[in-house]
Short mmCIF file of C-alpha atoms in Angstrom, two decimals:
data_model
loop_
_atom_site.label_atom_id
_atom_site.label_comp_id
_atom_site.label_asym_id
_atom_site.label_seq_id
_atom_site.Cartn_x
_atom_site.Cartn_y
_atom_site.Cartn_z
CA MET A 1 0.00 0.00 0.00
CA ALA A 2 1.83 3.09 -1.29
CA SER A 3 0.70 6.72 -1.24
CA TYR A 4 1.00 9.03 -4.25
CA THR A 5 0.18 12.66 -4.96
CA LEU A 6 -0.54 12.96 -8.69
CA ASN A 7 -1.11 15.89 -11.01
CA THR A 8 -3.55 15.63 -13.90
CA PRO A 9 -3.49 14.76 -16.74
CA PHE A 10 -2.30 11.17 -16.10
CA ASP A 11 -0.42 9.10 -18.64
CA GLU A 12 -0.74 5.39 -19.32
CA LYS A 13 2.58 4.47 -17.70
CA LEU A 14 1.64 6.21 -14.46
CA MET A 15 -1.74 4.46 -14.32
CA ARG A 16 -0.13 1.08 -14.98
CA SER A 17 2.22 1.67 -12.02
CA LEU A 18 -0.70 1.81 -9.57
CA HIS A 19 -1.98 -1.24 -7.69
CA VAL A 20 -5.08 -1.94 -5.62
CA ARG A 21 -4.88 -0.57 -2.04
CA ASP A 22 -2.54 2.26 -3.09
CA LEU A 23 -3.69 5.69 -1.94
CA VAL A 24 -3.88 8.52 -4.47
CA THR A 25 -4.31 12.26 -3.87
CA ILE A 26 -5.06 14.37 -6.95
CA ASN A 27 -4.19 17.93 -7.91
CA GLY A 28 -5.40 19.51 -11.14
CA HIS A 29 -8.67 18.86 -12.94
CA ILE A 30 -11.33 16.18 -12.88
CA PHE A 31 -14.58 15.92 -14.83
CA GLY A 32 -17.90 15.27 -13.10
CA MET A 33 -20.70 13.45 -14.90
CA ARG A 34 -23.29 10.71 -14.37
CA ASP A 35 -26.27 8.78 -15.80
CA LYS A 36 -28.00 11.34 -18.01
CA THR A 37 -24.71 12.80 -19.31
CA MET A 38 -23.58 9.40 -20.52
CA ILE A 39 -26.96 8.49 -21.97
CA HIS A 40 -26.89 11.81 -23.87
CA CYS A 41 -23.46 10.94 -25.22
CA PHE A 42 -23.46 7.23 -25.89
CA ASP A 43 -27.13 6.30 -26.30
CA LYS A 44 -28.25 9.48 -28.08
CA GLY A 45 -25.13 9.78 -30.18
CA ASN A 46 -23.78 13.18 -29.11
CA GLU A 47 -20.02 13.69 -29.12
CA LEU A 48 -18.61 14.89 -25.79
CA PRO A 49 -17.85 18.62 -26.13
CA VAL A 50 -14.55 18.31 -24.23
CA SER A 51 -11.46 16.11 -24.35
CA LEU A 52 -11.03 13.78 -21.36
CA ASP A 53 -7.60 12.65 -22.48
CA GLY A 54 -5.67 11.66 -19.34
CA PHE A 55 -8.26 13.02 -16.92
CA PRO A 56 -10.30 11.29 -14.23
CA ILE A 57 -14.11 11.11 -14.32
CA LEU A 58 -16.08 11.61 -11.10
CA HIS A 59 -19.59 10.15 -10.79
CA THR A 60 -21.52 13.09 -9.41
CA ALA A 61 -24.54 15.37 -9.74
CA PRO A 62 -23.48 18.51 -7.88
CA SER A 63 -25.66 21.13 -6.24
CA LEU A 64 -24.49 24.46 -7.66
CA LYS A 65 -25.67 28.05 -7.53
CA LYS A 66 -25.43 30.21 -10.65
CA ALA A 67 -23.88 33.57 -9.78
CA GLY A 68 -23.61 35.64 -12.96
CA ASP A 69 -21.46 33.63 -15.36
CA ARG A 70 -19.98 31.54 -12.59
CA TRP A 71 -21.23 28.39 -10.94
CA GLU A 72 -20.70 28.31 -7.19
CA LYS A 73 -20.56 25.02 -5.37
CA ILE A 74 -23.11 24.19 -2.68
CA ILE A 75 -22.46 20.49 -2.27
CA ILE A 76 -20.66 17.97 -4.44
CA GLY A 77 -20.85 14.30 -3.52
CA THR A 78 -20.35 10.97 -5.25
CA THR A 79 -22.99 8.57 -6.49
CA THR A 80 -22.94 4.79 -7.03
CA SER A 81 -20.79 3.85 -10.03
CA THR A 82 -22.31 0.51 -10.96
CA ARG A 83 -25.16 2.24 -12.82
CA MET A 84 -22.60 3.82 -15.16
CA ASP A 85 -20.71 0.58 -15.75
CA ARG A 86 -21.58 0.11 -19.42
CA PHE A 87 -20.36 3.60 -20.30
CA SER A 88 -16.96 3.20 -18.65
CA PRO A 89 -15.13 1.19 -21.38
CA PRO A 90 -16.01 3.71 -24.15
CA LEU A 91 -15.02 6.63 -21.89
CA MET A 92 -11.57 5.04 -21.67
CA GLU A 93 -11.34 3.82 -25.28
CA LYS A 94 -12.89 6.70 -27.19
CA TYR A 95 -12.31 9.69 -24.93
CA GLY A 96 -9.11 8.68 -23.14
CA ALA A 97 -10.32 8.83 -19.53
CA ARG A 98 -7.50 7.48 -17.32
CA ALA A 99 -9.35 7.05 -14.05
CA ILE A 100 -12.89 6.69 -12.82
CA ILE A 101 -13.65 8.03 -9.34
CA GLY A 102 -16.76 6.75 -7.62
CA LYS A 103 -18.23 4.53 -4.99
CA SER A 104 -19.03 0.81 -5.01
CA GLY A 105 -16.98 -0.08 -8.10
CA LEU A 106 -17.55 -1.36 -11.63
CA TYR A 107 -17.87 -4.79 -13.22
CA GLN A 108 -15.68 -7.15 -15.23
CA GLY A 109 -16.05 -5.41 -18.61
CA SER A 110 -14.79 -2.16 -17.15
CA LEU A 111 -11.93 -3.98 -15.40
CA GLU A 112 -10.87 -5.50 -18.73
CA ALA A 113 -10.97 -2.04 -20.34
CA MET A 114 -8.68 -0.77 -17.55
CA GLN A 115 -6.24 -3.56 -18.36
CA ARG A 116 -6.42 -2.84 -22.09
CA PHE A 117 -6.09 0.95 -22.00
CA GLY A 118 -4.20 1.51 -18.72
CA ALA A 119 -6.64 3.06 -16.28
CA CYS A 120 -7.79 2.68 -12.66
CA TYR A 121 -10.90 2.94 -10.55
CA LEU A 122 -10.34 5.19 -7.55
CA ALA A 123 -12.71 4.72 -4.62
CA ILE A 124 -13.87 7.83 -2.83
CA VAL A 125 -15.69 7.65 0.50
CA GLY A 126 -19.38 7.70 -0.37
CA GLY A 127 -21.42 9.93 1.92
CA ALA A 128 -18.44 12.12 2.80
CA ALA A 129 -19.53 15.00 0.59
CA ALA A 130 -18.45 17.84 2.89
CA ILE A 131 -14.81 16.80 2.62
CA GLU A 132 -15.17 16.34 -1.15
CA THR A 133 -16.78 19.77 -1.59
CA THR A 134 -13.93 21.52 0.21
CA GLN A 135 -11.31 19.68 -1.89
CA ILE A 136 -12.96 20.95 -5.08
CA GLU A 137 -11.65 24.50 -5.37
CA GLU A 138 -13.66 25.70 -8.32
CA VAL A 139 -16.25 24.69 -10.90
CA GLU A 140 -14.34 26.02 -13.92
CA GLU A 141 -16.65 24.97 -16.76
CA VAL A 142 -20.06 23.42 -17.25
CA TYR A 143 -20.64 21.68 -20.59
CA TRP A 144 -24.13 20.66 -21.72
CA PRO A 145 -25.67 22.94 -19.02
CA GLN A 146 -29.15 21.96 -20.20
CA LEU A 147 -28.54 18.62 -18.46
CA HIS A 148 -27.71 20.20 -15.07
CA PRO A 149 -27.39 18.64 -12.46
CA GLU A 150 -26.27 15.87 -14.80
CA ALA A 151 -24.17 18.06 -17.09
CA ILE A 152 -20.38 17.79 -17.50
CA TYR A 153 -18.44 19.73 -14.89
CA LYS A 154 -14.77 20.65 -15.02
CA PHE A 155 -13.60 20.84 -11.42
CA ARG A 156 -10.25 22.19 -10.27
CA VAL A 157 -9.17 20.15 -7.27
CA LYS A 158 -6.51 20.50 -4.60
CA ASP A 159 -5.37 17.56 -2.48
CA PHE A 160 -8.40 15.58 -3.63
CA GLY A 161 -8.47 12.36 -1.63
CA PRO A 162 -6.80 10.25 -0.52
CA LEU A 163 -8.67 7.89 -2.84
CA ILE A 164 -8.14 4.14 -2.69
CA VAL A 165 -7.12 2.31 -5.88
CA ALA A 166 -9.89 -0.30 -5.88
CA MET A 167 -9.53 -1.61 -9.49
CA ASP A 168 -6.23 -1.52 -11.35
CA SER A 169 -4.79 -2.17 -14.81
CA HIS A 170 -3.43 -5.56 -13.66
CA GLY A 171 -6.87 -7.15 -13.41
CA ASN A 172 -7.34 -6.67 -9.68
CA ASN A 173 -10.74 -5.67 -8.29
CA LEU A 174 -10.84 -5.08 -4.55
CA TYR A 175 -14.65 -5.09 -4.48
CA ALA A 176 -14.81 -8.49 -6.18
CA ASP A 177 -12.10 -9.86 -3.86
CA VAL A 178 -14.01 -8.68 -0.79
CA ARG A 179 -17.30 -10.07 -2.16
CA ALA A 180 -15.67 -13.46 -2.77
CA LYS A 181 -14.17 -13.53 0.74
CA VAL A 182 -17.53 -12.57 2.26
CA GLN A 183 -19.16 -15.43 0.35
CA GLU A 184 -16.52 -17.85 1.65
CA LYS A 185 -17.15 -16.78 5.24
CA LEU A 186 -20.95 -17.13 5.10
CA PRO A 187 -21.20 -20.88 5.84
CA GLU A 188 -19.01 -20.48 8.93
CA ILE A 189 -21.05 -17.49 10.14
CA TYR A 190 -24.27 -19.42 9.56
CA ARG A 191 -22.94 -22.42 11.46
CA LYS A 192 -22.28 -20.20 14.49
CA CYS A 193 -25.71 -18.60 14.41
CA LYS A 194 -27.40 -19.98 17.48
CA ILE A 195 -29.38 -17.85 19.82
CA SER A 196 -30.27 -18.75 23.36
CA GLU A 197 -31.69 -16.93 26.37
CA MET B 1 -55.40 21.22 27.30
CA ARG B 2 -52.12 22.86 26.21
CA HIS B 3 -51.99 24.50 22.78
CA VAL B 4 -48.87 24.70 20.62
CA GLU B 5 -48.75 27.31 17.88
CA PHE B 6 -48.69 25.93 14.33
CA GLU B 7 -45.76 28.24 13.52
CA LYS B 8 -43.75 26.91 16.47
CA ILE B 9 -43.89 23.41 14.97
CA VAL B 10 -42.95 24.73 11.52
CA GLU B 11 -39.92 26.58 12.91
CA THR B 12 -38.82 23.60 14.98
CA VAL B 13 -38.99 21.13 12.09
CA GLU B 14 -37.24 23.64 9.80
CA SER B 15 -34.33 24.10 12.17
CA VAL B 16 -34.02 20.36 12.88
CA CYS B 17 -33.92 19.52 9.14
CA ILE B 18 -31.10 22.01 8.60
CA SER B 19 -29.00 21.05 11.61
CA ALA B 20 -29.49 17.31 10.97
CA ALA B 21 -27.95 17.79 7.50
CA TYR B 22 -24.76 19.33 8.95
CA GLU B 23 -24.30 17.67 12.32
CA LEU B 24 -23.61 13.97 12.71
CA PRO B 25 -25.13 12.87 16.05
CA ALA B 26 -22.63 12.41 18.91
CA ASP B 27 -23.43 8.70 19.34
CA VAL B 28 -22.68 7.99 15.66
CA LEU B 29 -19.45 9.95 15.83
CA ALA B 30 -18.40 8.09 19.00
CA ALA B 31 -19.11 4.73 17.32
CA LEU B 32 -17.05 5.75 14.28
CA LYS B 33 -14.10 6.86 16.44
CA ASN B 34 -14.23 3.64 18.42
CA ALA B 35 -14.31 1.60 15.19
CA ALA B 36 -11.42 3.57 13.65
CA GLN B 37 -9.24 2.79 16.68
CA LYS B 38 -10.00 -0.93 16.53
CA GLU B 39 -9.90 -1.38 12.75
CA SER B 40 -7.11 -3.76 11.67
CA SER B 41 -7.20 -2.86 7.95
CA PRO B 42 -5.26 0.36 7.17
CA ALA B 43 -7.49 1.18 4.17
CA ALA B 44 -10.62 0.71 6.32
CA ALA B 45 -9.17 2.92 9.06
CA GLU B 46 -8.39 5.58 6.43
CA ILE B 47 -12.03 5.50 5.27
CA LEU B 48 -13.37 5.74 8.83
CA ASN B 49 -11.05 8.67 9.57
CA GLN B 50 -12.25 10.44 6.42
CA ILE B 51 -15.86 9.97 7.56
CA ILE B 52 -14.94 11.47 10.96
CA GLU B 53 -13.11 14.37 9.26
CA ASN B 54 -16.13 14.84 6.98
CA ALA B 55 -18.34 15.29 10.05
CA ARG B 56 -15.95 17.89 11.45
CA ILE B 57 -15.91 19.88 8.19
CA ALA B 58 -19.69 19.60 7.72
CA ALA B 59 -20.39 21.03 11.19
CA ALA B 60 -17.73 23.74 10.99
CA GLU B 61 -18.39 24.92 7.42
CA LYS B 62 -22.14 24.22 7.38
CA ILE B 63 -21.89 21.90 4.39
CA PRO B 64 -24.25 18.90 4.30
CA LEU B 65 -22.63 15.65 5.42
CA CYS B 66 -23.84 13.93 2.25
CA GLN B 67 -25.28 15.27 -1.00
CA ASP B 68 -28.29 12.99 -0.47
CA THR B 69 -29.87 15.03 2.30
CA GLY B 70 -32.60 12.45 2.54
CA LEU B 71 -36.31 11.87 2.71
CA ALA B 72 -37.67 13.36 5.93
CA VAL B 73 -39.20 10.73 8.19
CA VAL B 74 -40.86 12.37 11.17
CA PHE B 75 -42.02 10.50 14.26
CA VAL B 76 -44.46 12.62 16.25
CA GLU B 77 -45.32 11.69 19.81
CA GLN B 78 -48.26 13.86 20.74
CA GLY B 79 -49.28 14.15 24.37
CA ALA B 80 -53.00 13.46 24.87
CA ASP B 81 -53.32 16.87 26.55
CA VAL B 82 -51.69 18.94 23.81
CA ALA B 83 -53.32 20.31 20.65
CA VAL B 84 -52.12 22.34 17.70
CA LYS B 85 -53.41 25.90 17.43
CA PRO B 86 -53.90 26.50 13.69
CA PRO B 87 -52.75 29.76 12.07
CA SER B 88 -55.35 32.54 11.95
CA ASP B 89 -55.58 32.46 8.15
CA ASP B 90 -56.11 28.68 7.90
CA GLY B 91 -58.28 27.19 10.60
CA ASP B 92 -58.14 23.70 9.02
CA ALA B 93 -54.34 23.36 9.06
CA THR B 94 -53.19 20.27 10.94
CA LEU B 95 -50.09 19.01 12.69
CA PHE B 96 -49.16 17.19 9.47
CA ASP B 97 -49.37 20.46 7.52
CA ALA B 98 -47.06 22.07 10.08
CA VAL B 99 -44.50 19.26 9.75
CA ASN B 100 -44.57 19.47 5.95
CA ALA B 101 -44.28 23.26 6.01
CA GLY B 102 -41.25 22.89 8.30
CA VAL B 103 -39.59 20.32 6.03
CA LYS B 104 -40.19 22.52 2.97
CA ALA B 105 -38.76 25.61 4.68
CA GLY B 106 -35.74 23.72 6.05
CA PHE B 107 -34.79 22.12 2.73
CA GLN B 108 -35.26 25.37 0.79
CA LYS B 109 -33.49 27.71 3.24
CA GLY B 110 -30.70 25.23 3.90
CA TYR B 111 -30.06 24.60 0.17
CA LEU B 112 -30.53 20.90 0.87
CA ARG B 113 -31.17 18.58 -2.06
CA LYS B 114 -34.84 18.00 -2.82
CA SER B 115 -35.16 14.26 -3.25
CA VAL B 116 -38.91 13.64 -3.45
CA VAL B 117 -40.88 12.91 -6.63
CA ALA B 118 -44.63 13.46 -6.65
CA ASP B 119 -45.49 10.25 -8.48
CA PRO B 120 -43.45 7.04 -8.08
CA LEU B 121 -43.98 5.56 -11.54
CA LYS B 122 -45.68 7.80 -14.12
CA ASN B 123 -43.41 10.81 -14.47
CA ARG B 124 -41.32 11.10 -11.30
CA ASP B 125 -41.42 14.91 -11.25
CA ASN B 126 -39.60 16.44 -8.30
CA THR B 127 -41.91 18.25 -5.86
CA GLY B 128 -39.18 20.85 -5.33
CA SER B 129 -39.81 21.01 -1.60
CA ASN B 130 -38.66 17.61 -0.35
CA THR B 131 -42.25 17.05 0.78
CA PRO B 132 -44.37 15.24 1.60
CA ALA B 133 -42.51 13.91 4.62
CA VAL B 134 -43.31 10.43 5.88
CA ILE B 135 -45.01 11.11 9.20
CA HIS B 136 -45.78 8.60 11.95
CA LEU B 137 -48.01 9.83 14.74
CA SER B 138 -48.49 8.25 18.13
CA VAL B 139 -50.39 9.49 21.16
CA VAL B 140 -48.74 9.39 24.58
CA PRO B 141 -49.82 10.64 28.02
CA GLY B 142 -49.02 14.23 28.99
CA GLN B 143 -48.72 17.67 27.45
CA LYS B 144 -45.53 17.35 25.46
CA LEU B 145 -45.02 17.20 21.71
CA LYS B 146 -41.93 15.23 20.73
CA LEU B 147 -40.63 15.32 17.17
CA THR B 148 -37.96 12.94 15.89
CA VAL B 149 -36.72 13.77 12.41
CA MET B 150 -34.67 11.27 10.45
CA THR B 151 -33.44 12.40 7.04
CA LYS B 152 -32.89 9.06 5.36
CA GLY B 153 -30.69 8.51 2.32
CA GLY B 154 -32.05 6.58 -0.66
CA GLY B 155 -29.09 4.27 -1.29
CA SER B 156 -29.34 2.49 2.02
CA GLU B 157 -33.15 2.48 2.07
CA ASN B 158 -33.09 0.65 -1.29
CA LYS B 159 -31.30 -2.30 0.32
CA SER B 160 -33.80 -2.75 3.15
CA ARG B 161 -35.81 -6.00 3.14
CA PHE B 162 -38.84 -7.75 4.62
CA MET B 163 -39.41 -11.45 5.20
CA MET B 164 -42.36 -13.36 6.61
CA PHE B 165 -40.93 -16.31 8.55
CA LYS B 166 -42.87 -19.31 9.73
CA PRO B 167 -43.60 -19.04 13.46
CA THR B 168 -41.82 -22.38 13.80
CA ALA B 169 -38.59 -20.83 12.53
CA ASP B 170 -35.52 -21.28 14.66
CA GLY B 171 -34.10 -17.93 15.86
CA SER B 172 -30.89 -18.76 14.05
CA GLU B 173 -32.77 -18.70 10.72
CA ILE B 174 -33.59 -15.06 11.39
CA ILE B 175 -29.97 -14.22 12.16
CA ASP B 176 -28.86 -16.00 8.97
CA TRP B 177 -31.31 -13.99 6.93
CA VAL B 178 -30.39 -10.63 8.51
CA VAL B 179 -26.69 -11.34 7.90
CA ASP B 180 -27.49 -12.16 4.28
CA VAL B 181 -29.50 -8.95 3.82
CA VAL B 182 -26.44 -7.00 5.01
CA ARG B 183 -24.16 -9.02 2.71
CA ALA B 184 -26.42 -8.27 -0.25
CA ALA B 185 -26.57 -4.55 0.65
CA GLY B 186 -22.83 -4.50 0.00
CA ALA B 187 -20.82 -1.48 -1.10
CA ASP B 188 -23.77 0.29 -2.76
CA ALA B 189 -25.47 1.16 0.54
CA CYS B 190 -22.38 2.96 1.96
CA PRO B 191 -21.13 0.83 4.85
CA PRO B 192 -20.39 1.02 7.74
CA PHE B 193 -24.10 0.58 8.40
CA ILE B 194 -26.49 0.92 11.27
CA ILE B 195 -28.91 -2.00 11.12
CA GLY B 196 -32.48 -1.60 12.35
CA VAL B 197 -34.41 -4.85 12.82
CA GLY B 198 -38.14 -5.08 13.48
CA ILE B 199 -39.47 -8.42 14.66
CA GLY B 200 -43.18 -9.14 15.15
CA GLY B 201 -46.27 -7.02 14.67
CA ASN B 202 -47.59 -7.61 11.18
CA PHE B 203 -46.48 -6.87 7.62
CA GLU B 204 -46.31 -3.08 7.97
CA LEU B 205 -45.58 -2.83 11.69
CA SER B 206 -42.38 -4.86 11.46
CA CYS B 207 -41.08 -2.38 8.86
CA LEU B 208 -42.04 0.55 11.07
CA LEU B 209 -40.29 -1.08 14.04
CA SER B 210 -37.11 -1.50 12.01
CA LYS B 211 -37.10 2.25 11.35
CA LYS B 212 -37.99 3.11 14.96
CA ALA B 213 -35.04 0.98 16.05
CA LEU B 214 -32.77 3.30 14.06
CA CYS B 215 -33.96 6.25 16.19
CA ARG B 216 -32.35 4.74 19.29
CA ASN B 217 -29.04 5.98 20.64
CA LEU B 218 -26.37 3.60 19.30
CA GLY B 219 -24.99 3.12 22.80
CA THR B 220 -28.25 1.59 24.10
CA ARG B 221 -29.26 -2.06 24.23
CA ASN B 222 -32.74 -3.54 23.99
CA THR B 223 -34.22 -3.57 27.49
CA ASP B 224 -35.10 -7.27 27.14
CA ARG B 225 -32.07 -9.48 27.89
CA PHE B 226 -32.86 -11.93 25.10
CA TYR B 227 -33.09 -9.23 22.44
CA ALA B 228 -30.07 -7.37 23.84
CA LYS B 229 -28.10 -10.58 23.27
CA LEU B 230 -29.64 -10.95 19.82
CA GLU B 231 -28.43 -7.41 18.96
CA ALA B 232 -24.92 -8.24 20.16
CA ASP B 233 -24.86 -11.59 18.32
CA LEU B 234 -26.12 -10.03 15.11
CA LEU B 235 -23.46 -7.32 15.21
CA VAL B 236 -20.68 -9.87 15.73
CA ARG B 237 -21.96 -12.00 12.81
CA ILE B 238 -22.42 -8.99 10.53
CA ASN B 239 -18.92 -7.72 11.22
CA ALA B 240 -17.51 -11.22 10.72
CA LEU B 241 -18.51 -10.84 7.06
CA GLY B 242 -15.49 -8.59 6.51
CA LEU B 243 -17.33 -6.39 4.00
CA GLY B 244 -15.89 -3.36 5.78
CA PRO B 245 -16.21 0.38 5.23
CA GLN B 246 -17.35 1.13 1.65
CA GLY B 247 -17.26 -2.59 0.85
CA LEU B 248 -13.47 -2.54 0.52
CA GLY B 249 -12.83 -4.99 3.36
CA GLY B 250 -12.28 -4.53 7.10
CA ASP B 251 -13.67 -5.22 10.54
CA THR B 252 -16.35 -2.51 10.52
CA THR B 253 -19.32 -3.50 8.36
CA ALA B 254 -21.84 -2.17 10.88
CA LEU B 255 -21.53 0.24 13.81
CA ALA B 256 -24.61 -1.05 15.59
CA CYS B 257 -27.55 -3.42 15.29
CA LEU B 258 -30.78 -2.35 17.00
CA VAL B 259 -33.77 -4.64 17.44
CA GLU B 260 -37.35 -3.65 18.28
CA THR B 261 -40.21 -6.10 18.72
CA ALA B 262 -44.00 -6.25 18.98
CA PRO B 263 -46.62 -8.96 19.66
CA CYS B 264 -47.81 -10.77 16.54
CA HIS B 265 -50.38 -13.23 15.13
CA ILE B 266 -50.00 -16.92 16.08
CA ALA B 267 -49.48 -17.80 12.40
CA SER B 268 -46.88 -15.12 11.67
CA LEU B 269 -43.30 -14.12 12.35
CA PRO B 270 -42.64 -10.96 10.33
CA VAL B 271 -39.08 -9.58 10.25
CA ALA B 272 -37.87 -6.38 8.60
CA VAL B 273 -34.35 -5.01 8.19
CA ASN B 274 -33.88 -1.30 7.61
CA ILE B 275 -30.37 -0.57 6.37
CA GLU B 276 -28.93 2.83 7.30
CA CYS B 277 -25.66 4.27 5.98
CA HIS B 278 -22.92 5.81 8.15
CA SER B 279 -24.41 9.26 7.52
CA HIS B 280 -27.08 8.50 10.11
CA ARG B 281 -28.88 11.82 10.48
CA HIS B 282 -31.59 12.00 13.12
CA LYS B 283 -32.56 14.38 15.86
CA SER B 284 -35.30 14.63 18.50
CA VAL B 285 -36.79 17.74 20.06
CA VAL B 286 -39.52 18.21 22.64
CA ILE B 287 -41.81 21.23 22.32
#
C-alpha cells in the first residue's frame, strides 16, 4: 500500500504503475458526470464537447448556484458507479479517460478495459460529501448545461483524496475480492448462528 | 389542554432539518471513532477517519454531510393533553401540515437537495420542496409534543428487506437472513451501516419497528435481555462478514444493530431489516 500525490493529466505508464490498495491524492482537474450525461453521449449519439484525455471522471450530480457567469458550489458528492458501468469502457477507449472516481466499483467489462487501456478505478468515500466539496476548489466549466445537475463539470481540485485504488490495470478488483471472501465466510457465520436466552 | 402554535412546529422542524444535515449525532461519531481505533485494515481505518473528518468539516463549514440530504421521516409523539393551534388564516391546518411546512422551509433555506418525486412511476417529477414527509403519529400521556426527524438517504433504504418467517422458525434462521440482507446490501449502501431490525407485529408494523429501532441511541441495548443478546450476536456475525467500510474490506461492516419487537399473530413471524448508511442523520426535540 503506497501513497501518491498525482497531477492531472495522467499518462498510461503512471496508471499502470498503480496497484489496488494504493492511496492517491489528486491535484489539477477532474470531470464530473453521471447517468444522463452518458446516456446523452453514448445512447443518443452526441459527441462529448470536451477532451477527457488523461483526466479522471467523477460520478456526481453537484448542487451548484449560478452567480452571474460563474457556478458556485453548494455540495458535491459521489454517487454509485455501478449504474454507469456500461459507459466506462467507451469513456476510456474513445475519450481517453485514465481514471474513474466513484463509490461501489464497476464490473468485469470495465476492469478489462482498464487492463487494455491503462486506467484505474479510484474509490472515494461515499457519503463524505463535505470533505469532497472543500477539496474541489472551483467549478471552472459546465458543458451541456441543459442537463444540469447531470451536465459535465470541469472541477479544479486540490489535495483531492486520498482515494483508494480499488480496481487496477493488472486485473485486480478489490470489491470483487471482498465479495468473494464474504461469500466464503458465510457458511461459517451461519454455522455459528445460534441464539439462546 | 395545552396549545402549541402551528408556527412553532414549523420553525422547529425547519431548524431540525437544517442542523441534521450538517451535524452527525454524537453517538454515531463516537461509534465511528471507536471503530477507527479498533480497525485492523489500514485502508478501512483511512475511510473511517475520512468519515470522521467529513463530520468535522460539515459542522464547521455548514456543508451537508452527504449530498443525499434524505427523505424526511418524522415521528411525532403527541401528548394526549396537547393540541395544535392553527394559524389565523387557515383554521383547518393540521399538525401534518405544520411538519410538511417545516420540512419545505428547512430544505429550501438550507439549500438541501430535494429528493422527493410526486409520483413514483408515471413521471417522477420532483416536488421541489422535499415534501411530503413520511409522518408517523403516536399518542402518549401528557402535554408534550416530541418530534424525531430522520433524514434518510435513498441508497441504504433501497437495500432494506422484509421477510415473513414461519412461526416455527428457529431464531438462528432469522440471524442467517439478517446477515445475508447485510451481505447483499454491500458497497452500494455505503457501509459502515447501522442496522435496524423489526421483529413481530404484522407486515407493515415490522417495517415501522425496524425504522424506529434506528432512532435509538447507538450506545443503548434492547431492554429485554434476550433481544439485547440478539443485537450483540447479530453485530458480531455482521462484522464477521469482513465487507468493511465502503465494501473494501475490514472489521467494521456495521456500527450497531438495534432490534425492536411487537406482539404478533400466532401464524406469523414478520421480520424487517432497515439498512442505514454511516451518515445517520436523526434528531429529536420536545416542544
